XYZ file of N, CA and C in Angstrom:
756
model
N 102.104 166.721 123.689
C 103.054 165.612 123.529
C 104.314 166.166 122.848
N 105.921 166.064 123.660
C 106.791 166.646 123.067
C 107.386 165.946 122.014
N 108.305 166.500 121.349
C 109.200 165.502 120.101
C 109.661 164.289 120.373
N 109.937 164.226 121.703
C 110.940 162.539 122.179
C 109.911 161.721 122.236
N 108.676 162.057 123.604
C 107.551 161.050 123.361
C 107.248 160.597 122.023
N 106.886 161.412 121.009
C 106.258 161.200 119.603
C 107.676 160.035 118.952
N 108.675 160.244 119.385
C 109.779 159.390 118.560
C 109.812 158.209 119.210
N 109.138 157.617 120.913
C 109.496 156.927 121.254
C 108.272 155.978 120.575
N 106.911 156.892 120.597
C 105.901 156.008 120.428
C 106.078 155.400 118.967
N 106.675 156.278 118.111
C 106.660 155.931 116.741
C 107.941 154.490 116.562
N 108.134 154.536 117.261
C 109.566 152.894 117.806
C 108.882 151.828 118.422
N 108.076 152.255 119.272
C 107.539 150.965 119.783
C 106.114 150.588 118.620
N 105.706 151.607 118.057
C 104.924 150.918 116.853
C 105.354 150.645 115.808
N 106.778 150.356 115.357
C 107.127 149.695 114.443
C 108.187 148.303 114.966
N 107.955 148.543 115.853
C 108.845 147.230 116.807
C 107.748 146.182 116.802
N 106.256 146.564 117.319
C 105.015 145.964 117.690
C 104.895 145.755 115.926
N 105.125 146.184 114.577
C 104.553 145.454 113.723
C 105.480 144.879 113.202
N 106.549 145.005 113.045
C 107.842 144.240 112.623
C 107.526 142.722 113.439
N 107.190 143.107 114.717
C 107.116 141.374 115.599
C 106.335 141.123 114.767
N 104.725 141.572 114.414
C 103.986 140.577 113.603
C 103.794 140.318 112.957
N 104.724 140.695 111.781
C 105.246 140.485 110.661
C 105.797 139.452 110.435
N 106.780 139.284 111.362
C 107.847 137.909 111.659
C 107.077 136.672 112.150
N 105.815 136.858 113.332
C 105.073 135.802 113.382
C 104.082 135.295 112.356
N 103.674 136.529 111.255
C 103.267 136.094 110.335
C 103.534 134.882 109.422
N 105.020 135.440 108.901
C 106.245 134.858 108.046
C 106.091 133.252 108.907
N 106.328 133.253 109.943
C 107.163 132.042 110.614
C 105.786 131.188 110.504
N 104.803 131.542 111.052
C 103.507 130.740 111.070
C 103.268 130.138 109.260
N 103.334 131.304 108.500
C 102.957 130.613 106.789
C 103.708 129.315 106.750
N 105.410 130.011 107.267
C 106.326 129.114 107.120
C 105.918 127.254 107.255
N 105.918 127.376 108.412
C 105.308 125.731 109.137
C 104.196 125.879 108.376
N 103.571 126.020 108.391
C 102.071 125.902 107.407
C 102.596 125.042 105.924
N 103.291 125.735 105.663
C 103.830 125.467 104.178
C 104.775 124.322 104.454
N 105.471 124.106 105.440
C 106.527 122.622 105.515
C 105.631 121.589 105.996
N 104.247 121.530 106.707
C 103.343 120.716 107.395
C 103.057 120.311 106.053
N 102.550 121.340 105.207
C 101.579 120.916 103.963
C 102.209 120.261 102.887
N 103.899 120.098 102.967
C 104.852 119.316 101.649
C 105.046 118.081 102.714
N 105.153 117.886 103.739
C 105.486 116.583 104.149
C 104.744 115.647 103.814
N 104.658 114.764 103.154
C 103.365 113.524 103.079
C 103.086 112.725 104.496
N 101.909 112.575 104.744
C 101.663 111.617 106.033
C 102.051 110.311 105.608
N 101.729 109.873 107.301
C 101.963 108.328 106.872
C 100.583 107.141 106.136
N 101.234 106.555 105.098
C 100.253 106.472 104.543
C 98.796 105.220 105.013
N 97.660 105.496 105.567
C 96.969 104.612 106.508
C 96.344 103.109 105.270
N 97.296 102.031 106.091
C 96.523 100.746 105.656
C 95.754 100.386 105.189
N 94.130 100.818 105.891
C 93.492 101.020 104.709
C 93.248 101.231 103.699
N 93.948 102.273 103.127
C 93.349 102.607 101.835
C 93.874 101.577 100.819
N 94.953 100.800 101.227
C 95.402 99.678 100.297
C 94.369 98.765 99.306
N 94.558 98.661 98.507
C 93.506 98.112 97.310
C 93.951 96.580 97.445
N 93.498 96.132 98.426
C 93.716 94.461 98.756
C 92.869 94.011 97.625
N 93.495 92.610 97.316
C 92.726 91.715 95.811
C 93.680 90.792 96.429
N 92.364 89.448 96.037
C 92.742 87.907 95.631
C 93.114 87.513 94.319
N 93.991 86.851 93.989
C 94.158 85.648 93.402
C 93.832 84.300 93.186
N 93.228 83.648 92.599
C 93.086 82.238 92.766
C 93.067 81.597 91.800
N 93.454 79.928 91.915
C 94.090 79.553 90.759
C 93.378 78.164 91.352
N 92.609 77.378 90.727
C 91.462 76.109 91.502
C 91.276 76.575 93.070
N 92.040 75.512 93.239
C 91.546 75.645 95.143
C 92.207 76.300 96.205
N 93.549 77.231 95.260
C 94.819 78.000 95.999
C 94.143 79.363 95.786
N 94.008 80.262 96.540
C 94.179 81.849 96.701
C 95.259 82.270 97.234
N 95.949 83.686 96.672
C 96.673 84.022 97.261
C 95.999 85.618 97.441
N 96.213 86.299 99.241
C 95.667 87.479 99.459
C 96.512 88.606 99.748
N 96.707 89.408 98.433
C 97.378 90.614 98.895
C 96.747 91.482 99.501
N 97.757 91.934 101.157
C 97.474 92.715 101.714
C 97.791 93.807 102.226
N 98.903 94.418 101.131
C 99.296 95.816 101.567
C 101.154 95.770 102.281
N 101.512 96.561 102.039
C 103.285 95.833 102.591
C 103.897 94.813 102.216
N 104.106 94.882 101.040
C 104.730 93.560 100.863
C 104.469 92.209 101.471
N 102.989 92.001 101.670
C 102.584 91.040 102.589
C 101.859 90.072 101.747
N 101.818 88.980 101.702
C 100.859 87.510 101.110
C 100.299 86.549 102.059
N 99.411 86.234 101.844
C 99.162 85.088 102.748
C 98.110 84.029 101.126
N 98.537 83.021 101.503
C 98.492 81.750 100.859
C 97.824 81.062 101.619
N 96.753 79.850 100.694
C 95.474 79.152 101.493
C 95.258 78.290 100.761
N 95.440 77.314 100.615
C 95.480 75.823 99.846
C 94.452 75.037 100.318
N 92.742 74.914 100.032
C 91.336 73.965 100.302
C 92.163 72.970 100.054
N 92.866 72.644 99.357
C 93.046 71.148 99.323
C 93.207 69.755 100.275
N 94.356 70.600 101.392
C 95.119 70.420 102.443
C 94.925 71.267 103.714
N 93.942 72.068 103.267
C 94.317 73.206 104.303
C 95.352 73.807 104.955
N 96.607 73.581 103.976
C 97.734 74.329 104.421
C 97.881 76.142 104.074
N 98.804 76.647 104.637
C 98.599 78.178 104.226
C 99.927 78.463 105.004
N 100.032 79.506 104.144
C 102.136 80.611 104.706
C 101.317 82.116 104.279
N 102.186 82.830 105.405
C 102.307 84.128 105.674
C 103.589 84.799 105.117
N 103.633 85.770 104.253
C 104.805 86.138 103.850
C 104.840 87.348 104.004
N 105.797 88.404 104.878
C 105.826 89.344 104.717
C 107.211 90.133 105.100
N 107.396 91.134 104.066
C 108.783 92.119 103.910
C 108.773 93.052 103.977
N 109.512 93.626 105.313
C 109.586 95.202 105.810
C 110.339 95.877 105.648
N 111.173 97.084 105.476
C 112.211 97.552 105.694
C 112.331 97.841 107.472
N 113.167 98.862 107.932
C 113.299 98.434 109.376
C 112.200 99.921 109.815
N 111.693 98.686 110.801
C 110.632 99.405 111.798
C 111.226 100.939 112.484
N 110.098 101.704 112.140
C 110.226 103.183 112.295
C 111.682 104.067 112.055
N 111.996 103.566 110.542
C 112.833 104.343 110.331
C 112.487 105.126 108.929
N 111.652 103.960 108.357
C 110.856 104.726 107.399
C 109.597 104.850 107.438
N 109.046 105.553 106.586
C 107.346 105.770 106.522
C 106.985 105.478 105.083
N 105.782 104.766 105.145
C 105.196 104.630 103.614
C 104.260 105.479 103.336
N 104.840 106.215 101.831
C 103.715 107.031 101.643
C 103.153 106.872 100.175
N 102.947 105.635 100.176
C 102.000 105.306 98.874
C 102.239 103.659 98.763
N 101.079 103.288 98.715
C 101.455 101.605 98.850
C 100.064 101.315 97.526
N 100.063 100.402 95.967
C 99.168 100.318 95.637
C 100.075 99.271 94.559
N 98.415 98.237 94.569
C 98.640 97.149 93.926
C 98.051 97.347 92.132
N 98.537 96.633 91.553
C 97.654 96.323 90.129
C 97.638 94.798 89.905
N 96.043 94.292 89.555
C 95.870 92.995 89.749
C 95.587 92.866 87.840
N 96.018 91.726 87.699
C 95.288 90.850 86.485
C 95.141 89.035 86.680
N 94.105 88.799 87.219
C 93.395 87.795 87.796
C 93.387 86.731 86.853
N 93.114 87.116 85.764
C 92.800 85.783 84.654
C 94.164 85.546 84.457
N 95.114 86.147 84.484
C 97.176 85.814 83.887
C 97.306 85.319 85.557
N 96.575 85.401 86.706
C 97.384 85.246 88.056
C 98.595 86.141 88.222
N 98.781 87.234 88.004
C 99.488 88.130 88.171
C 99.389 89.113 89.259
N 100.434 89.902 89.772
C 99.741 90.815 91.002
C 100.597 91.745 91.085
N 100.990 93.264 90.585
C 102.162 93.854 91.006
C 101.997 94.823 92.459
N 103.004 95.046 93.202
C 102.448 96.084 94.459
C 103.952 96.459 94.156
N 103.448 97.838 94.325
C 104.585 99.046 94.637
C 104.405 99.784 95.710
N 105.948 99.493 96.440
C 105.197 100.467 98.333
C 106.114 101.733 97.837
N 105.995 102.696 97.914
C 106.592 103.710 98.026
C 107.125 104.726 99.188
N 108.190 104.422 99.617
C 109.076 105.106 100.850
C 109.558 106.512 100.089
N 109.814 107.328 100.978
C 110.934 108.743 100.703
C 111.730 108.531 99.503
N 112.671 107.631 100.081
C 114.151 107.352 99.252
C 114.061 106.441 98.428
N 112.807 105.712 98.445
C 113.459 104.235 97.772
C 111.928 103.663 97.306
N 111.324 102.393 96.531
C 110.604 101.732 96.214
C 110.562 100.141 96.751
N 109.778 99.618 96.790
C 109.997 98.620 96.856
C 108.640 97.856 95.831
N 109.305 96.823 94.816
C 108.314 96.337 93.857
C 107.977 94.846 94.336
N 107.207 94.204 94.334
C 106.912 92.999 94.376
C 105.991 92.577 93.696
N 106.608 91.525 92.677
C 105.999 90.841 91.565
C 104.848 89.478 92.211
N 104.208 88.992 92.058
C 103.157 88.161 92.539
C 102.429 87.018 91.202
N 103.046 85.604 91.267
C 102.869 84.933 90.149
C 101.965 83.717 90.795
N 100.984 83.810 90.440
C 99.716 82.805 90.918
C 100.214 81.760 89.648
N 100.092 80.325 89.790
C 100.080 79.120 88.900
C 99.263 78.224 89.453
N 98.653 77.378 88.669
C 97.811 76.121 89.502
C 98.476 75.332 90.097
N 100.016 74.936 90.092
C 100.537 74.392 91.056
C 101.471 74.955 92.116
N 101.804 76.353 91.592
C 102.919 77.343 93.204
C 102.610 78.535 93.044
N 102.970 79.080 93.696
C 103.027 80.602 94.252
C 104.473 81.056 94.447
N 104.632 82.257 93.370
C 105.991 82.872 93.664
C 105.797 84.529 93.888
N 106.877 84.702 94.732
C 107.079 86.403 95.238
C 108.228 87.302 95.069
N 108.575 87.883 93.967
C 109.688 88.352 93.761
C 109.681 90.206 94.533
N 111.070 90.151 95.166
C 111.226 91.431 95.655
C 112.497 92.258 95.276
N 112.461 93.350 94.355
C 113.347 94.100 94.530
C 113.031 95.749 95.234
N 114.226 96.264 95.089
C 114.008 97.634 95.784
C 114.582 98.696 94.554
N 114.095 99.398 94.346
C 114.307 100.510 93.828
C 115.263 101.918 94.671
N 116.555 102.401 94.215
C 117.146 103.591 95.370
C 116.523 105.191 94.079
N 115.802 106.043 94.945
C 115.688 106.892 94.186
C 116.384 108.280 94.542
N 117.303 108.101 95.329
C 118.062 109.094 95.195
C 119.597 109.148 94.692
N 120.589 110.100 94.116
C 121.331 110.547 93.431
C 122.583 109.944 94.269
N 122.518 109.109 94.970
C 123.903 108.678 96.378
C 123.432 107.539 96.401
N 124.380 106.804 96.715
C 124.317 105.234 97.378
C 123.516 105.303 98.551
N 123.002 104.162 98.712
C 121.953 103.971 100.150
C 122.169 102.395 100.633
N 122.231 102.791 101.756
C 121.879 101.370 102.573
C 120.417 101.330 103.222
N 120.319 99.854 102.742
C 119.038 99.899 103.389
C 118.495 98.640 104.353
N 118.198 98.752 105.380
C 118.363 97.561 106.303
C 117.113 96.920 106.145
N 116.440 95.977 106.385
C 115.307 95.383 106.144
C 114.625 93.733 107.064
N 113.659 93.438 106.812
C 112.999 91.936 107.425
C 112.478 91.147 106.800
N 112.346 90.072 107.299
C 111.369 88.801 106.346
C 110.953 87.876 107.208
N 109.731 87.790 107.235
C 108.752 86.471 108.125
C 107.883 85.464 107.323
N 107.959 84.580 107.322
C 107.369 83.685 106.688
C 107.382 82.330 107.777
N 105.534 82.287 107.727
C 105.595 81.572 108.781
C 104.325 80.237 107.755
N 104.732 78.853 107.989
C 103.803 77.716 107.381
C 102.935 77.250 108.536
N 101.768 76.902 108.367
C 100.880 76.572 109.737
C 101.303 74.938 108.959
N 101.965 74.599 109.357
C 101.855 73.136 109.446
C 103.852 72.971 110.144
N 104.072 71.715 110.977
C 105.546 71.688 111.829
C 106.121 70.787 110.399
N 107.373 71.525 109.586
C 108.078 70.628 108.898
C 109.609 70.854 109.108
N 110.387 69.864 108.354
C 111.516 69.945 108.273
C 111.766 70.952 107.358
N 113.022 71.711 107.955
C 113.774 73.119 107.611
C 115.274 72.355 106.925
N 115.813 73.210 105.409
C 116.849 72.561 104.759
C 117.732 73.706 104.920
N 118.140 74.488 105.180
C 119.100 76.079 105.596
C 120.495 75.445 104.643
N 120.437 76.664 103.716
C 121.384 76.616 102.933
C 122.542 77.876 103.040
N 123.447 77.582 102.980
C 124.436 78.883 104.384
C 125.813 78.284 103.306
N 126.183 79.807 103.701
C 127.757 80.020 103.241
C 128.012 80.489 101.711
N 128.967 79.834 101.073
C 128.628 80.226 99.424
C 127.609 79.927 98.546
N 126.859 80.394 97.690
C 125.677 80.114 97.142
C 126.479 79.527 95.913
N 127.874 79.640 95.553
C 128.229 78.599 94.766
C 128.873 76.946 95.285
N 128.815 77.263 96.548
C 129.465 75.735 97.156
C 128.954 75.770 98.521
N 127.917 75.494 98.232
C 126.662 75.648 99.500
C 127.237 74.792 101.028
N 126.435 74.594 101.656
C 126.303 73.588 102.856
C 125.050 73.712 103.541
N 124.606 72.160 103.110
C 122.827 72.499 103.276
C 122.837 71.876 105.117
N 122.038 72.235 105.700
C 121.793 71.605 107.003
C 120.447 71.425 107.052
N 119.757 70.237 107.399
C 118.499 69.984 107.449
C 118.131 69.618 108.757
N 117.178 70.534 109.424
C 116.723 70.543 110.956
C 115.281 69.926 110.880
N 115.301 68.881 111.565
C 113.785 67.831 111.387
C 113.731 68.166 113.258
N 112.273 68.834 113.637
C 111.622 68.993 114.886
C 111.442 67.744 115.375
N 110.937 67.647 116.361
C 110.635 66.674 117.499
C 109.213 66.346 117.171
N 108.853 65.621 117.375
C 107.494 65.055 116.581
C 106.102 65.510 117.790
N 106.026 65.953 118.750
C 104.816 66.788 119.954
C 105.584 66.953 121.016
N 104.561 68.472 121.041
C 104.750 69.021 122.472
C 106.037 69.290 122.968
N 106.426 70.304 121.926
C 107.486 70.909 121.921
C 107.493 72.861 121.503
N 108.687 73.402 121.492
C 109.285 74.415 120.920
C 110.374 74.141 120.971
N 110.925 74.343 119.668
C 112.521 74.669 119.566
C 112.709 76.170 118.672
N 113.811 76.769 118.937
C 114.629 78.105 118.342
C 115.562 77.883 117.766
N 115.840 77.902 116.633
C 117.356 78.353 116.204
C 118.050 79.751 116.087
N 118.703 80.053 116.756
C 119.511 81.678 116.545
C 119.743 81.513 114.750
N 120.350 82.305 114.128
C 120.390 82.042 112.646
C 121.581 83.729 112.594
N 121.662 83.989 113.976
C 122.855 85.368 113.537
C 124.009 85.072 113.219
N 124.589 85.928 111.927
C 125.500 85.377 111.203
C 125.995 84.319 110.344
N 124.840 83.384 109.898
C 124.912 82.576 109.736
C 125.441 82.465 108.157
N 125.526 83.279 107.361
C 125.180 83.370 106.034
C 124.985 82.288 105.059
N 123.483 82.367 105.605
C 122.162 81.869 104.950
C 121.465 83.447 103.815
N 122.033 81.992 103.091
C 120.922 82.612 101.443
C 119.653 82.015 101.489
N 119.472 80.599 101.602
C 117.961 79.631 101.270
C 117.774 79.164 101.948
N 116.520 78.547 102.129
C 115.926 77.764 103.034
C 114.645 77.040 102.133
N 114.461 75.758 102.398
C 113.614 75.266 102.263
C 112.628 74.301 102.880
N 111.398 74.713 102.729
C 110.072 73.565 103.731
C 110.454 72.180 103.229
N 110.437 71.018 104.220
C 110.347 69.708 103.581
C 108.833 68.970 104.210
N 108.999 67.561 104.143
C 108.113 66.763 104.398
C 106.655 67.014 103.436
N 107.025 67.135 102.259
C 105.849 67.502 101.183
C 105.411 68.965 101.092
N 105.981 69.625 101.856
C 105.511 70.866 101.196
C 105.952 71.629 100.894
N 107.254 71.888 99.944
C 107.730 72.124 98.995
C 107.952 74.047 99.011
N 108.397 74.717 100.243
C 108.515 76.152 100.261
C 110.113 76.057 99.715
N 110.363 76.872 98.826
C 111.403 77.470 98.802
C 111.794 79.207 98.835
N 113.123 79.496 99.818
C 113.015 80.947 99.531
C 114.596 81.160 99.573
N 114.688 82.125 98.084
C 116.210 82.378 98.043
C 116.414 83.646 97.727
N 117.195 84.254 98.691
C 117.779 85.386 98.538
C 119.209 85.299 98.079
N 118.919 84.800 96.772
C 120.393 84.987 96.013
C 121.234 86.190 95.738
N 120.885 87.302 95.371
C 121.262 88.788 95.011
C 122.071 88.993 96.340
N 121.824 88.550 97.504
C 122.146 89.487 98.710
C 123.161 88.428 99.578
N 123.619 87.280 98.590
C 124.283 86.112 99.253
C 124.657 86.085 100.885
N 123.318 85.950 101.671
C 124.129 85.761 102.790
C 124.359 87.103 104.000
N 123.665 88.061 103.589
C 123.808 89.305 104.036
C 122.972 89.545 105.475
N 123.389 88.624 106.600
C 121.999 88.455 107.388
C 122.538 89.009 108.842
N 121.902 90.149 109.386
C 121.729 91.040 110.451
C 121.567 89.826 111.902
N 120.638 88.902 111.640
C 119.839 88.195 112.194
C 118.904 87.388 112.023
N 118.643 86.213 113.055
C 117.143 85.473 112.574
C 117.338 84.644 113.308
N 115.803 84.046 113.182
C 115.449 82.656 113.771
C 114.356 81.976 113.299
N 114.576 80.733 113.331
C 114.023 79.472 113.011
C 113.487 78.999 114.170
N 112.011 78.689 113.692
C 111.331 78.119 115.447
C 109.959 76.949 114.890
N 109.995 75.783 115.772
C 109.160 75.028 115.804
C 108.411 75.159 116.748
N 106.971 75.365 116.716
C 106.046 75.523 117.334
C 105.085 74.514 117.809
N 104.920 73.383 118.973
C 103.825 72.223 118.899
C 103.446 72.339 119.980
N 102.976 73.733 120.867
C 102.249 73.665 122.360
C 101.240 74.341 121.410
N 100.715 75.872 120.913
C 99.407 76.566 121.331
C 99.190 76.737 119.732
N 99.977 76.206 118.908
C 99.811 76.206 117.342
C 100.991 75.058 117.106
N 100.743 74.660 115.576
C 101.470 73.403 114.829
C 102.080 74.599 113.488
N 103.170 75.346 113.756
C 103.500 75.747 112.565
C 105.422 76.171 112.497
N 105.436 76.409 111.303
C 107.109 76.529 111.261
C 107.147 78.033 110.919
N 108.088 78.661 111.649
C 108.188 80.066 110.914
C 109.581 80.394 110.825
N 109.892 81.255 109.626
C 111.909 81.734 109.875
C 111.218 83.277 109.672
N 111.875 83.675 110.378
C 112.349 85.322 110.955
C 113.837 85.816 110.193
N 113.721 86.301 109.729
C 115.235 87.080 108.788
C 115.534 88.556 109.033
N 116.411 89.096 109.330
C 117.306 90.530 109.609
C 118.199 90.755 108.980
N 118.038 91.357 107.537
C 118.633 92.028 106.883
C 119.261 93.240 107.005
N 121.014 93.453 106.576
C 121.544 94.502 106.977
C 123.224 94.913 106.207
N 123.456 95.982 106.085
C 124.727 96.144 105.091
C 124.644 96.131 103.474
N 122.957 96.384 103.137
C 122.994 96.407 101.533
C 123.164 97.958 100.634
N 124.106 97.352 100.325
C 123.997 99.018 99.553
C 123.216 99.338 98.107
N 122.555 99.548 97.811
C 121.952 100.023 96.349
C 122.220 101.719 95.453
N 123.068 100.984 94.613
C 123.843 102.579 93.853
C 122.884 103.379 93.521
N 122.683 104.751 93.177
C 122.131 105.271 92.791
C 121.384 105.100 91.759
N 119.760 105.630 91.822
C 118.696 105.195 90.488
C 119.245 103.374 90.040
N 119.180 102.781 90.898
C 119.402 101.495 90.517
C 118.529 100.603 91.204
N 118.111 99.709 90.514
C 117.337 97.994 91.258
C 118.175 97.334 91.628
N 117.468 96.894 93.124
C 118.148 95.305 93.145
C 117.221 94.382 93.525
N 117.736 93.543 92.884
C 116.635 92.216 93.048
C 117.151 91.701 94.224
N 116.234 91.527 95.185
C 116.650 90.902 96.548
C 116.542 89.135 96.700
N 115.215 88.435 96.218
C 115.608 87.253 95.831
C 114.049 86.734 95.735
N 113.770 85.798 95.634
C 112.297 84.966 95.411
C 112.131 84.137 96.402
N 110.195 83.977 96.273
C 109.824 82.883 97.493
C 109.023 81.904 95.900
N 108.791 80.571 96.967
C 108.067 79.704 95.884
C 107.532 78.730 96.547
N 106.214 78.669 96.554
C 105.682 77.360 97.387
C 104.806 76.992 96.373
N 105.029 75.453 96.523
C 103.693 74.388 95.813
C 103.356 73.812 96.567
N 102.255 73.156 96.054
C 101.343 72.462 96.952
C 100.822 70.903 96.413
């Protein structure tokens, strides 16, 4: 074997370990960015707990979600607050209960941001306070939802425009065998409230009016219930700062 062969072979065996060197490196690499990303965090593991206060329970279930159940009447509301669908991921969602005070705190934990919701059981209402927490060093916008739906058809009181010099509009349904919709885009609506005795109120005061979208719908073909749909959008939260987004409150 002459001198050139011996120099060529000695090139292609450091070419051949240099490559697997580099696939080494690159493989740890992803290994190591797979293993800091947090997954998404699975539903389950949420530490769901009741509340109850005589004949009212209220059931936390993970996401900023409630559902309310009144033996008395058999009435019940669904409450629940998202930020916007698949733009974030939750990677830590966990409640702390104290049952005998009717108390309930849940903290969802996103990337950038928190979201806290306070949970106040009383023998006569149920309240849901939501703020958001920004945990990074820059302003953030953060777009968001709200559904709250009553299984029973009542009159809707929509409170729109300035939250210091309101203009209430009160929408009373058709009494069977119906659906109606209200669009609600642009409307700037802060409150709304259930009538005909059942006493929901929900105000997003902090965010006067800040509404992406929504709708209001009466339901009397395949269910008897009222629900408002809300699309939140344009909030900014300064850095390391809360904002209180606003409260729900139903009695019974």
């Amino acid at each position: 074997m002459n001198r050139n062969t011996k120099a060529i072979i000695a090139v292609l065996i450091s070419i051949i370990i240099i490559t697997a060197g580099i696939l080494i490196i690159r493989e740890s690499m992803i290994q190591n960015s797979k293993s800091s990303q947090l997954p998404p965090f699975p539903p389950y593991d949420f530490n769901a707990g009741t509340m109850r206060s005589g004949n009212t329970s209220a059931n936390i279930t993970g996401s900023a979600t409630a559902v309310l159940y009144s033996q008395n009447n058999g009435q019940g509301m669904f409450l629940h607050f998202y930020p916007s669908p698949g733009r974030f991921v939750t990677v830590c969602d966990k409640a702390f209960y104290n049952e005998s005070a009717g108390i309930a705190n849940e903290c969802v934990n996103f990337s950038s941001f928190v979201v806290n919701v306070h949970y106040i059981l009383n023998p006569g209402n149920f309240t849901e306070i939501i703020s958001i927490f920004n945990r990074l060093p820059q302003e953030q916008q953060v777009s968001m939802g709200f559904n709250a739906e009553f299984n029973k058809i009542a009159n809707i009181t929509l409170s729109q425009g300035n939250p210091n010099n309101p203009v209430n509009t009160t929408i009373t349904p058709e009494p069977h065998n119906f659906t109606e919709n209200y669009n609600l885009h642009n409307s700037c609506l802060f409150a709304a409230a259930w009538g005909s005795g059942v006493n929901i109120t929900l105000n997003w005061y902090s965010m006067e009016g800040i509404l992406a979208g929504g709708e209001l719908t009466f339901n009397g073909f395949h269910a008897s219930y009222t629900s408002l749909g809300l699309a939140f959008s344009g909030i900014s939260i300064l850095p390391d700062s809360n904002l209180t987004l606003g409260e729900m409150t139903a009695s019974y």
